[in-house]
Coordinates of C-alpha atoms and ligand atoms in Angstrom, one line a residue:
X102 CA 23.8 -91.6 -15.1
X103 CA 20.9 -94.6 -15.8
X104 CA 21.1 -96.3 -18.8
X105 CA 18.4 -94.6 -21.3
X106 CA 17.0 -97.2 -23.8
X107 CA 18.4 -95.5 -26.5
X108 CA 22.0 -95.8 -24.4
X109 CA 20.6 -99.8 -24.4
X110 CA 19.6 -100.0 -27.9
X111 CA 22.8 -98.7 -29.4
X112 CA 25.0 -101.0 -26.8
X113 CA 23.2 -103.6 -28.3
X114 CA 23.5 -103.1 -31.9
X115 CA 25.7 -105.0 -33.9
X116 CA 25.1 -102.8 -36.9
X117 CA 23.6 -99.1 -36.1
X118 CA 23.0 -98.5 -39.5
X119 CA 20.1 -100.5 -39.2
X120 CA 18.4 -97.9 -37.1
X121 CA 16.7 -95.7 -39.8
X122 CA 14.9 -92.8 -39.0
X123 CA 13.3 -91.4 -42.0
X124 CA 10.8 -92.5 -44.5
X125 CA 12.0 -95.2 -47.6
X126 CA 10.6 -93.6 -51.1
X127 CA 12.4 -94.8 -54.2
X128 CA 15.1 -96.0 -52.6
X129 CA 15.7 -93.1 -50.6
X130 CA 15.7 -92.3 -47.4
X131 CA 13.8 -89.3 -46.9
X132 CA 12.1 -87.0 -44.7
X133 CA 8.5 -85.5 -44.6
X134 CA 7.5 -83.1 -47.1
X135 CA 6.3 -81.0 -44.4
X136 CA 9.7 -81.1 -42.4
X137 CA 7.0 -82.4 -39.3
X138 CA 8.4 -85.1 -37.2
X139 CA 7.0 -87.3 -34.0
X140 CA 8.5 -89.3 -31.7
X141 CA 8.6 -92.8 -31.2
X142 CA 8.8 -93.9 -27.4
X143 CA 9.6 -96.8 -25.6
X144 CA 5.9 -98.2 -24.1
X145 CA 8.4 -99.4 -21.0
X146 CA 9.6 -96.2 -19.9
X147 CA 8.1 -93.7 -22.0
X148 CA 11.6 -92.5 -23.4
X149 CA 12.0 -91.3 -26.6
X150 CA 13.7 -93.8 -28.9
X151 CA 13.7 -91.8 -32.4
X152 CA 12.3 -88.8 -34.1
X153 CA 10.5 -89.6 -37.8
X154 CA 8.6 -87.7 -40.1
X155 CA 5.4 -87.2 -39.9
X156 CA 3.9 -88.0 -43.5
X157 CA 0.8 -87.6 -45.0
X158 CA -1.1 -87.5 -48.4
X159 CA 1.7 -85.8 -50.4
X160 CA 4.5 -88.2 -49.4
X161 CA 2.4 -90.9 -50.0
X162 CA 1.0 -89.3 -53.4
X163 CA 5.7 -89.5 -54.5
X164 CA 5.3 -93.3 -52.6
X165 CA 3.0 -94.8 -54.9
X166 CA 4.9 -92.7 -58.5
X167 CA 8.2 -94.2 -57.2
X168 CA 6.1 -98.0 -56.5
X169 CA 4.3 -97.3 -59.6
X170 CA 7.9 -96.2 -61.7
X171 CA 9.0 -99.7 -60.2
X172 CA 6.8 -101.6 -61.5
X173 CA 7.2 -102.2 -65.0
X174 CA 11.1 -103.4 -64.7
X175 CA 10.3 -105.4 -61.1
X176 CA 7.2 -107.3 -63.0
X177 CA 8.9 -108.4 -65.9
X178 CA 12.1 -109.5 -64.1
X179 CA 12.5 -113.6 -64.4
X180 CA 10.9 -114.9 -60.9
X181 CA 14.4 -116.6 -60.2
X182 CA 15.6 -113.2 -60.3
X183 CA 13.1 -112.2 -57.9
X184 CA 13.6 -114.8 -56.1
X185 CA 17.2 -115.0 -55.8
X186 CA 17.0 -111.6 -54.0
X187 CA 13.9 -112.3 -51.8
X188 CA 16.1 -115.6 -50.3
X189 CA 19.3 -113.1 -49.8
X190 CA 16.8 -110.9 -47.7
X191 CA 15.7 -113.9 -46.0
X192 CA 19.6 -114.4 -45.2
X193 CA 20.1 -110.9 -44.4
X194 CA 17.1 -110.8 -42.0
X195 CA 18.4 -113.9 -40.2
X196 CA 22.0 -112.8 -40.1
X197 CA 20.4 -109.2 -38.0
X198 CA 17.5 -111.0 -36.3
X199 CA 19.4 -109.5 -32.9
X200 CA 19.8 -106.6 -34.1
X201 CA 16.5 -106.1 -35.1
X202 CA 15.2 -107.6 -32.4
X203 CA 16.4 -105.3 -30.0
X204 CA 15.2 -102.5 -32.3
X205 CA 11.6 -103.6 -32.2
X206 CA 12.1 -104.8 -27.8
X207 CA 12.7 -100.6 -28.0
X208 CA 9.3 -99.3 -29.5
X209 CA 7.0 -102.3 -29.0
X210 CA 8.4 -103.4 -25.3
X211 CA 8.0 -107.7 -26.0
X212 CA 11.0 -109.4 -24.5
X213 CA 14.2 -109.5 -26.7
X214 CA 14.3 -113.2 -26.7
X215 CA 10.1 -113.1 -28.4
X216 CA 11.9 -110.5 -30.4
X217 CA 13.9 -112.3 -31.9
X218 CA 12.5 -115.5 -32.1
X219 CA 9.3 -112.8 -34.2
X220 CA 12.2 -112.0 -36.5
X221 CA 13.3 -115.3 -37.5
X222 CA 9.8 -116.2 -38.3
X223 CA 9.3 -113.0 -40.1
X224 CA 12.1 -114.1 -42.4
X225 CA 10.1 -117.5 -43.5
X226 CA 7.7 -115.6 -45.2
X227 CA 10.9 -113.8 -47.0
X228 CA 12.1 -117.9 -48.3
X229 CA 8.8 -119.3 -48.6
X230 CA 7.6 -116.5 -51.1
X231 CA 10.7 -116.5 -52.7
X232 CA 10.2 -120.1 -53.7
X233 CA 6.1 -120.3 -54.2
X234 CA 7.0 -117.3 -56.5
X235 CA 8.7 -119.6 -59.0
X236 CA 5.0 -121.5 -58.6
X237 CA 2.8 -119.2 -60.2
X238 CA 1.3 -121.9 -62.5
X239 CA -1.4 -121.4 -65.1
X240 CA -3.6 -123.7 -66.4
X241 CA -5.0 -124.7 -69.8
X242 CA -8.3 -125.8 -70.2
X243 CA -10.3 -128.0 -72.6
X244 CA -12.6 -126.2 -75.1
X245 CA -15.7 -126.9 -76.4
X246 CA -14.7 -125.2 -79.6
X247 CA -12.0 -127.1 -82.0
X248 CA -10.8 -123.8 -82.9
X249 CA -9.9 -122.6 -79.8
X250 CA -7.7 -123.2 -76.8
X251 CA -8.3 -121.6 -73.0
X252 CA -5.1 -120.5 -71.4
X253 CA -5.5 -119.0 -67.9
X254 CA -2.4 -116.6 -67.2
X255 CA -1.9 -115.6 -63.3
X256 CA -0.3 -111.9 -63.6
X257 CA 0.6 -109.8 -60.4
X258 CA -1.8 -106.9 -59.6
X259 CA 0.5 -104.0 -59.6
X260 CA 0.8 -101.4 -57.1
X261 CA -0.2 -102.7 -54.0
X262 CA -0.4 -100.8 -50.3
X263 CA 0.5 -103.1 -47.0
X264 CA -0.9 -101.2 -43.7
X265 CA 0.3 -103.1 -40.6
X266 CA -0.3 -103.2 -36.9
X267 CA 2.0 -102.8 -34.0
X268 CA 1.6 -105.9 -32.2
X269 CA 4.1 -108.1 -34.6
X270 CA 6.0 -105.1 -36.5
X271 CA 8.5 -107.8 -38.0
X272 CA 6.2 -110.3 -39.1
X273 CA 3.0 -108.7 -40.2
X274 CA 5.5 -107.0 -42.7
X275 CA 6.9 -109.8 -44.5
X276 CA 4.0 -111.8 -44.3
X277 CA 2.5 -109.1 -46.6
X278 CA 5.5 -107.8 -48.6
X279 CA 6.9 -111.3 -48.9
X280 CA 3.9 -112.4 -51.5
X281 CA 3.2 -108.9 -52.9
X282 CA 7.1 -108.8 -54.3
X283 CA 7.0 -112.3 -55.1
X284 CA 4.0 -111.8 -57.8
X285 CA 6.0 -109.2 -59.3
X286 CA 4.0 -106.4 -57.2
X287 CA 5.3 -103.1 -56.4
X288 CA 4.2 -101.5 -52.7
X289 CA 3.7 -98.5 -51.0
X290 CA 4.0 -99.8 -46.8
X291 CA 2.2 -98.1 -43.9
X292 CA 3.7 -99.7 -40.7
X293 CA 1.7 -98.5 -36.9
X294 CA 3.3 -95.7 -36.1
X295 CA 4.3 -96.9 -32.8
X296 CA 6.7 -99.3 -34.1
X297 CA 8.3 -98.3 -37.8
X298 CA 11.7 -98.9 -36.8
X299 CA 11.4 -102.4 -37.3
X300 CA 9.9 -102.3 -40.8
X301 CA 12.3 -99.6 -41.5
X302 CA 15.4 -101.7 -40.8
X303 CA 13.8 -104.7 -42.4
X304 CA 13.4 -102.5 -45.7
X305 CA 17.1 -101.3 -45.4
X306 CA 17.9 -105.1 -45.4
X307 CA 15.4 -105.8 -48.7
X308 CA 17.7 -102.7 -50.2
X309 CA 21.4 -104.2 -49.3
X310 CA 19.5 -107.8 -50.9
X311 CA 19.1 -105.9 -54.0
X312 CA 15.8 -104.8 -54.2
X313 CA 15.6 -102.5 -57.0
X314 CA 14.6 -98.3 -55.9
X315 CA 10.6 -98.2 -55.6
X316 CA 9.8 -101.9 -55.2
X317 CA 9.3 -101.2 -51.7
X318 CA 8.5 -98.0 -50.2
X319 CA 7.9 -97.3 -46.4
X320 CA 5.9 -94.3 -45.3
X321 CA 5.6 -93.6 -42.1
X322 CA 3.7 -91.1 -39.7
X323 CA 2.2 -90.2 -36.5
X324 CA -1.2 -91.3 -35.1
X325 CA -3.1 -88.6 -36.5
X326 CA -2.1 -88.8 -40.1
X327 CA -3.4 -92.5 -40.8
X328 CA -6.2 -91.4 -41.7
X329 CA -4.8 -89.1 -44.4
X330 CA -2.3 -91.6 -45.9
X331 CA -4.8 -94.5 -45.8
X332 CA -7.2 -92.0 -47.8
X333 CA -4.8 -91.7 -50.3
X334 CA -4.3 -95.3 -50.9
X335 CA -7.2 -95.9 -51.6
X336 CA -8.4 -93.2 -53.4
X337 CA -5.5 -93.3 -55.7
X338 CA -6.1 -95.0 -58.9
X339 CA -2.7 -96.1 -59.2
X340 CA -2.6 -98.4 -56.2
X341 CA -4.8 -101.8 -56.8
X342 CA -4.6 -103.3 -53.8
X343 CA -4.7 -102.7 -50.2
X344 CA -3.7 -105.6 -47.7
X345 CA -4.4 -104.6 -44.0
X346 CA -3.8 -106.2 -40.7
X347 CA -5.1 -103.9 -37.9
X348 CA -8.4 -103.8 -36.0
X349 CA -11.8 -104.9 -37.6
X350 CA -12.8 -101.2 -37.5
X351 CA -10.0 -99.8 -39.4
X352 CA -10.3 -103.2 -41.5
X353 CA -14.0 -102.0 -42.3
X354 CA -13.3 -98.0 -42.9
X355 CA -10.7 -99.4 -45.4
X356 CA -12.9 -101.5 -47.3
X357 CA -15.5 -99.0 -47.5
X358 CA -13.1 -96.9 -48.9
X359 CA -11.8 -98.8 -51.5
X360 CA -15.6 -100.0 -52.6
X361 CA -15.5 -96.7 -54.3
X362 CA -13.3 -98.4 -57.4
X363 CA -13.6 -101.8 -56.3
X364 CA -9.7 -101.8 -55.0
X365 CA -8.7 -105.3 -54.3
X366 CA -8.9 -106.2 -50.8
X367 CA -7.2 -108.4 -48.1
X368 CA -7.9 -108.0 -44.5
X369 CA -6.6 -109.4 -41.4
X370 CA -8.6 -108.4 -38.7
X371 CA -9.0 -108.6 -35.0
X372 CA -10.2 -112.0 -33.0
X373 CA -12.1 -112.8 -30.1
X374 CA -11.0 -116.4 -29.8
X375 CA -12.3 -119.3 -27.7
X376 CA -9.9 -121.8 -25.5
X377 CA -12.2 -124.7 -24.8
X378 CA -11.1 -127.1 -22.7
X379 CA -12.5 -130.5 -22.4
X380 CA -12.9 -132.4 -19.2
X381 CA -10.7 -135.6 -21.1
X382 CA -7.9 -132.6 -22.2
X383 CA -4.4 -133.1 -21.0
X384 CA -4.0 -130.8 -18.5
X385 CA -0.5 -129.7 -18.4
X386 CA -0.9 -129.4 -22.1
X387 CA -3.5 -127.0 -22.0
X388 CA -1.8 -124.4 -19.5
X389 CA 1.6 -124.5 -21.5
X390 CA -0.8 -123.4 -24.3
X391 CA -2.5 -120.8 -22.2
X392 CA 0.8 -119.1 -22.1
X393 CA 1.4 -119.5 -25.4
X394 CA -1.7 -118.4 -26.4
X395 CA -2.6 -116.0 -23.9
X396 CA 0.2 -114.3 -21.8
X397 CA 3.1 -114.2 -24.9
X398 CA 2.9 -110.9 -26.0
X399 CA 1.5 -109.6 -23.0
X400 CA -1.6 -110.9 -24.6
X401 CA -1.7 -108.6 -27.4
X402 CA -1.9 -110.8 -30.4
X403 CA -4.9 -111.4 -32.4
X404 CA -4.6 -115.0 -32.3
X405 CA -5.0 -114.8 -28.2
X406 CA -7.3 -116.8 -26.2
X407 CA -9.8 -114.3 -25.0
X408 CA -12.6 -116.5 -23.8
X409 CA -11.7 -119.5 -21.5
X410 CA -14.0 -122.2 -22.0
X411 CA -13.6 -124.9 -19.8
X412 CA -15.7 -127.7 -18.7
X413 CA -17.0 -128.0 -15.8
X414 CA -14.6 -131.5 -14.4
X415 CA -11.5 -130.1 -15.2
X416 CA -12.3 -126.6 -14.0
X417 CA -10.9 -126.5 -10.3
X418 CA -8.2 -128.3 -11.8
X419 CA -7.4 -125.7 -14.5
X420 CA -7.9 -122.6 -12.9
X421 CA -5.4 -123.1 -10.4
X422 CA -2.6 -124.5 -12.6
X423 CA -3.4 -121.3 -14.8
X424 CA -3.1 -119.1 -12.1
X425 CA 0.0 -120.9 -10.6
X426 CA 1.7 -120.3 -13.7
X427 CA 0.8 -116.7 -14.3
X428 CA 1.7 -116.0 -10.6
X429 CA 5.3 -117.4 -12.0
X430 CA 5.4 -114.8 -14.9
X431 CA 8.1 -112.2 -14.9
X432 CA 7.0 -108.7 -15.9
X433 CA 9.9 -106.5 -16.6
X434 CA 11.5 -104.3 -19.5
X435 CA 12.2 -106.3 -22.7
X436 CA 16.1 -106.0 -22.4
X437 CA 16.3 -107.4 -18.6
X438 CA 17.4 -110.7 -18.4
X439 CA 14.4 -113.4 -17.4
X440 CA 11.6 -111.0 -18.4
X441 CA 8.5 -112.7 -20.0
X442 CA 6.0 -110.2 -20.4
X443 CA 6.7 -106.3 -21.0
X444 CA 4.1 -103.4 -21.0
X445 CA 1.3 -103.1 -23.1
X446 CA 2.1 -101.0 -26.1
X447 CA 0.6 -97.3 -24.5
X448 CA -2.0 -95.6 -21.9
X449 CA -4.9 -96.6 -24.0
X450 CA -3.8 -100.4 -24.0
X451 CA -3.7 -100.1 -20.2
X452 CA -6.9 -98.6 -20.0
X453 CA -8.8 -101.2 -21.8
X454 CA -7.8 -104.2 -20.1
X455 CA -8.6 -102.1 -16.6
X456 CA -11.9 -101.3 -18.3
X457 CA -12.8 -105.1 -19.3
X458 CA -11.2 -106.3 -16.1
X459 CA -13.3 -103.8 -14.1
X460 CA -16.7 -104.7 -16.0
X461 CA -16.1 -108.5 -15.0
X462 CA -15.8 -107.7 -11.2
X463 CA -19.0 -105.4 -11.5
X464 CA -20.6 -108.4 -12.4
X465 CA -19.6 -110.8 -10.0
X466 CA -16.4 -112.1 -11.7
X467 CA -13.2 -113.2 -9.3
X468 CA -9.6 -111.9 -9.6
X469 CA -7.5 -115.5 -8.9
X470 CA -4.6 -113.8 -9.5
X471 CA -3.4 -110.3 -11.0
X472 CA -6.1 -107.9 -12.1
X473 CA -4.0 -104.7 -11.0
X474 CA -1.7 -102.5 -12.5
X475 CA 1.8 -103.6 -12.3
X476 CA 4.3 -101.9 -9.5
X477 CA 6.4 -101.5 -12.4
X478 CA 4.1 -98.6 -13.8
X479 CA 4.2 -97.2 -17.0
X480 CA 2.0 -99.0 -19.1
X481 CA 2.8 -102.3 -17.3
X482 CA -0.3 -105.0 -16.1
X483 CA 0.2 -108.2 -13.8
X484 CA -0.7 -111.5 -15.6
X485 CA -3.9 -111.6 -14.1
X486 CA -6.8 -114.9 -14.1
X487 CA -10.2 -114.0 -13.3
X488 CA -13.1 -116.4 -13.5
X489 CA -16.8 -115.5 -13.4
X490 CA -17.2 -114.3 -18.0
X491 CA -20.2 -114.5 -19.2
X492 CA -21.9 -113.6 -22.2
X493 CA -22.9 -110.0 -20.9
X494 CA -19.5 -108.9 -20.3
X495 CA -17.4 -106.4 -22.4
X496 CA -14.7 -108.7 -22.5
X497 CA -17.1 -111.4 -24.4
X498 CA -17.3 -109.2 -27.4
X499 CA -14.2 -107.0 -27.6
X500 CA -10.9 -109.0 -27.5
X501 CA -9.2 -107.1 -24.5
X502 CA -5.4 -107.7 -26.1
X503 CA -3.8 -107.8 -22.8
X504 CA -2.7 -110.1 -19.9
X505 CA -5.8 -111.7 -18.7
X506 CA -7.2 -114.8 -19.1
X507 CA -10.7 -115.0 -18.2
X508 CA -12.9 -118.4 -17.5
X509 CA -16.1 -119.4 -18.4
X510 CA -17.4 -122.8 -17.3
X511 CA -19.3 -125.2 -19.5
X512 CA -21.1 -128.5 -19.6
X513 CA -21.7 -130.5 -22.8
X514 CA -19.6 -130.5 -25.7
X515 CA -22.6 -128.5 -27.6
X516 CA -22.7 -125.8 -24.9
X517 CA -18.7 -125.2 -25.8
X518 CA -19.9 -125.0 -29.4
X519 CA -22.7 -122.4 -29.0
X520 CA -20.8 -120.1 -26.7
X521 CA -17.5 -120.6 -28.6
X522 CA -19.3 -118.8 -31.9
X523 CA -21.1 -116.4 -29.9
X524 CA -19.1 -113.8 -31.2
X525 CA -19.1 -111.5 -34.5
X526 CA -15.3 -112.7 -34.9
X527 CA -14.0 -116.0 -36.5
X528 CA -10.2 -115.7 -36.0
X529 CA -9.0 -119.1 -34.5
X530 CA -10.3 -121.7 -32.1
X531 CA -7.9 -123.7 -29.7
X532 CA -9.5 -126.7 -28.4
X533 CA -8.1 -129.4 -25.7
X534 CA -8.9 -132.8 -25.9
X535 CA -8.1 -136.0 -26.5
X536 CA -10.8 -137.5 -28.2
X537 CA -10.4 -137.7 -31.8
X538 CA -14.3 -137.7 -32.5
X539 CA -14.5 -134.8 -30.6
X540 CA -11.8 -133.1 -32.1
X541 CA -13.3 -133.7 -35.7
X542 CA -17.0 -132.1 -34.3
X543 CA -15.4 -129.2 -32.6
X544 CA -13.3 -128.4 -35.3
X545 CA -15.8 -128.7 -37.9
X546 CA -19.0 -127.0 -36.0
X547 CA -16.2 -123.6 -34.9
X548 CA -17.0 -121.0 -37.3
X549 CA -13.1 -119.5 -37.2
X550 CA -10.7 -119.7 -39.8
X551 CA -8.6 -121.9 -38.0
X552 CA -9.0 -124.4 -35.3
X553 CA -5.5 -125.2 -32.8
X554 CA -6.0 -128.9 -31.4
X555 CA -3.7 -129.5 -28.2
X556 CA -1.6 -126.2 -29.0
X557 CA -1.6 -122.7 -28.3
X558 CA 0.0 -121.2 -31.2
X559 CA -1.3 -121.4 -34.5
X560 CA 0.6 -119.4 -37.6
X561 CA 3.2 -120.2 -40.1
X562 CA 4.7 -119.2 -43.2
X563 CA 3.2 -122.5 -45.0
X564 CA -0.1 -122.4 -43.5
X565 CA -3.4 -120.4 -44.6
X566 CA -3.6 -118.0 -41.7
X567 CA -7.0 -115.8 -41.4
X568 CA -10.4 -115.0 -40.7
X569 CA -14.3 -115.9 -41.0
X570 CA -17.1 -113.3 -40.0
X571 CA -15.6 -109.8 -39.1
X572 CA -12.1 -111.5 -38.4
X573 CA -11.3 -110.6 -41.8
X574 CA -10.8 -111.5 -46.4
X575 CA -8.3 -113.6 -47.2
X576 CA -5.4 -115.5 -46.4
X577 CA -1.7 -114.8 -45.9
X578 CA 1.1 -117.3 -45.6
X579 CA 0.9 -120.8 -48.3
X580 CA 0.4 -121.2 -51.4
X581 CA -3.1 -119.8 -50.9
X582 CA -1.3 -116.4 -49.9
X583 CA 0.0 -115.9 -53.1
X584 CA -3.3 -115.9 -54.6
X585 CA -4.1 -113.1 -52.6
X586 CA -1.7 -111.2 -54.8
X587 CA -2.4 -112.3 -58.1
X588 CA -4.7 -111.5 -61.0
X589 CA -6.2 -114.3 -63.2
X590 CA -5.9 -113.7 -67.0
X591 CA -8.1 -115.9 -69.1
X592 CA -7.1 -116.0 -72.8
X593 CA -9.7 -117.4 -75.4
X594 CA -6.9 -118.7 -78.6
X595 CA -8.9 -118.9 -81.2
X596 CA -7.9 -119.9 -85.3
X597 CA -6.6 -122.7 -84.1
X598 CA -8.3 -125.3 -86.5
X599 CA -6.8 -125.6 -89.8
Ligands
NAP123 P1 -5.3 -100.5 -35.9 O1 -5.6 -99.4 -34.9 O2 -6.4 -100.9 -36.8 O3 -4.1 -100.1 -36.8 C1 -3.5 -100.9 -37.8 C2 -2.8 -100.0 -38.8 O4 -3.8 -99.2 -39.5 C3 -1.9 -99.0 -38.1 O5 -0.8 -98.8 -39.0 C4 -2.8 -97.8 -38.1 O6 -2.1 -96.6 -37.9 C5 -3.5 -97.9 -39.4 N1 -4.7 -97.1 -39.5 C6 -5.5 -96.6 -38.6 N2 -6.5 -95.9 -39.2 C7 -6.2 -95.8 -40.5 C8 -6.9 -95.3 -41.6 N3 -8.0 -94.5 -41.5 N4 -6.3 -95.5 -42.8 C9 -5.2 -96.2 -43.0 N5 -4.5 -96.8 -42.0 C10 -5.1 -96.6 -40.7 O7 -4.8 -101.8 -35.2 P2 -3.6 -101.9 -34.2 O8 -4.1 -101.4 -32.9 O9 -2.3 -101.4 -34.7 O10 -3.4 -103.5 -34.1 C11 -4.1 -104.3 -33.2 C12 -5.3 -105.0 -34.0 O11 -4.7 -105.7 -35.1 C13 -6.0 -106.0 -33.2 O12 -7.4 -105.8 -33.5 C14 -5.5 -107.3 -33.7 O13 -6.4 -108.4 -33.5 C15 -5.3 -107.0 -35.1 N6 -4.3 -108.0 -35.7 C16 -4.8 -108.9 -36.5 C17 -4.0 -109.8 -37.1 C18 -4.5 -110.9 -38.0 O14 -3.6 -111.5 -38.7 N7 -5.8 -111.1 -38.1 C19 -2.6 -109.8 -36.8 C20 -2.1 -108.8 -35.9 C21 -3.0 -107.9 -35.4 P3 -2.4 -95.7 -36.6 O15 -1.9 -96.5 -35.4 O16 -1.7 -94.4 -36.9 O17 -3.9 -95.5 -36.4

């Protein structure tokens, strides 16, 4: 009989206890209130990998009592305390990053090996929190009064709710639980309901690093009951805070919602993001970043180069060492040896990147390379290069969060500029050249909330990663990611004169 990839996943598991089914409230693993359950499939092969509850508003309502029960004991504990067990996690993480890797290759499809390497990133955020947690300085300020003294006290926010996409189910967990615990936060986490297993065996790991019952709760549901857990967190008083990663439509539905008693909230949101390349660039730098940037993934990563901007000398040049190099890609499930990109993560995925890919050639654009469905089927898309974007296309607006790379050409350095922010997002700008004048310009005139210069990835536990315009509020990651999590206190001491 073939190998299922549940057969796969549990050959590969070190520890199978890792593989949680159920819901995480209080320290308990637990089912739906309703008994209802979905299943979670493999986007590869369209297998069924797991069967979890389906929760909704009530589950969540018992979520946010066991976060809010939590609180108290978890915000008052010394921050070595916390700290100590935030690092073991780290540990703990790292120790199962191939175990949990090959739990997330099952319900999100990415190569093991990008896997992995996603889960040992994901536990940076686990160590770097764990250590800017011990940072949460104060200040104390002069007074114009001689009887009094201004303290500033930073406190943690309380019960906070983390809502997280699909496309990096390990990291876009810790980078949000990671600083939410590390205030002294409580949380009540909503991972896509395509891939849970991940932040379910990532939670498992917080509990065996002692996280106290109720620090951390995972709820988890089907498609159609988003929209009744989000309601609840943010209608419900108790929760403070909602920190989403997701589309700029949910983003934008959430914030509305929480306007309603001025929740706080951080957003990181989808990007459109321009890949300029400079006649003076370094071309073999650029296309290793195009694959970086574009094709790891399978292209479905916020950060992705969706609009190819590339001047108008090197363009010959660059197009056909980008489309040699795609040619080269491997497409294959995540667990076969050698594969670089795997499916996109379900039907609607595929759909969009035929849609935008089918709106370019309507307009005149040129497949180099790709632009089909993959033999493989399923949900899987060759690494396709198309040239021929303009500003009219679909593909210039939406960010199409799939294999294709699609060129633009330009002439003058301002022309890059002013097509570059022709967009309502402001995510990240990658821009090839060697020219340190240039690079200052560029960087300064893109209106993104981060600028790559001779690199295609951009992201890090100690860096300020997010978004201007529509891309999103906030930041996650450094010591700027804490703040995100913190109240300020001012304290006016007065009677201080004798
Ligand atoms: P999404 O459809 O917005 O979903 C994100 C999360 O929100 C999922 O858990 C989703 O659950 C949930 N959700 C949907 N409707 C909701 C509602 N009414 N209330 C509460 N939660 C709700 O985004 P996605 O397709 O999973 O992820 C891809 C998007 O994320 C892309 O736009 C990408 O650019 C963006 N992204 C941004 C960053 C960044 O750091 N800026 C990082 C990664 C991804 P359901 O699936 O059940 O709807």
């Amino acid at each position: 009989m073939a190998a299922t990839t549940l057969s796969r996943l549990t050959e590969r598991l070190a520890d199978p206890s890792l593989l949680r089914a159920t819901g995480c409230i209080g320290g308990e693993w637990v089912g739906a209130v309703s008994g209802a359950t979905y299943d979670v499939l493999d986007p590869a092969t369209g297998e069924v990998v797991a069967t979890l509850p389906r929760m909704v508003a009530a589950d969540t309502r018992v979520a946010i009592e066991a976060a809010a029960a939590a609180l108290p004991g978890w915000r008052s504990m010394l921050t070595t305390a916390r700290a100590r067990i935030l690092r073991r996690w780290a540990d703990l993480v790292r120790e199962h990053a191939d175990d949990i890797g090959s739990i997330e290759t099952a319900e999100q499809g990415k190569p093991v090996t990008e896997a992995i390497d996603e889960v040992r990133y994901s536990a940076g955020f686990l160590d770097w929190f764990a250590e800017e947690g011990r940072r949460v300085y104060g200040d104390v300020i002069p007074s114009t009064s001689a009887d009094t003294r201004i303290v500033v006290l930073k406190q943690p926010v309380g019960v906070t709710a983390g809502i997280t996409p699909w496309n990096l189910p390990a990291a876009m967990v810790t980078r949000k639980v990671a600083p939410a615990l590390a205030a002294g936060n409580t949380m009540v986490l909503k991972p896509a309901p395509f891939t849970p297993l991940t932040a379910l065996a990532i939670a498992e790991l917080g509990i065996r690093a002692g996280l106290p019952p109720g620090v951390l709760n995972v709820v988890v549901g089907d498609v159609e009951d988003a929209a009744a857990i989000g309601a609840e967190l943010t209608s419900n008083r108790t929760v403070r805070k909602i920190g989403f990663t997701g589309s700029t439509a949910v983003g934008k539905l959430l914030l509305a919602q929480s306007a309603a008693q001025v929740k706080r909230v951080s957003l990181e949101l989808g990007g459109n993001s321009p890949f300029i390349v400079f006649d003076d660039a370094d071309l073999q730098t650029a296309v290793d970043s195009l694959m970086a940037s574009k094709f790891r993934n399978a292209g479905q990563l916020c950060t992705a180069a969706n609009r190819l901007l590339v001047q108008t000398g090197i363009l010959d040049d660059f197009v056909a060492a980008a489309a040699e190099r795609a040619g080269r890609l491997v497409v294959g499930h995540g667990y076969d040896d050698g594969t670089e990109i795997g499916p996109l993560i379900n039907s609607a995925g595929l759909a969009k990147v035929e849609r935008h890919v089918g709106d370019l050639l309507d307009r005149g654009g040129t497949v180099v390379i790709g632009g089909h469905r993959h033999d493989l089927g399923h949900t899987f898309f060759e690494p396709t290069v198309v040239t021929g974007l303009d500003p009219a296309a679909v593909m210039w607006r939406e960010e199409t969060f799939g294999p294709v790379a699609a060129i633009t050409p330009f002439g003058d350095e301002q022309e890059a500029i002013d097509l570059a922010n022709d967009t309502d997002f402001g995510l990240v700008g990658f821009v090839f050249t060697r020219d340190l004048g240039r690079t200052w310009r560029v960087s300064e005139a893109l209106e993104t909330g981060m600028v790559a210069v001779n690199t295609g990835r951009v992201s890090g536990e100690m860096a300020p990663f997010g978004g201007v315009k529509e891309s999103g509020l906030g930041r996650e990651g450094s010591k700027y990611g804490l703040e995100d999590w913190l109240e300020i206190k001012y304290m006016n001491l007065g009677g201080i004169s004798r």
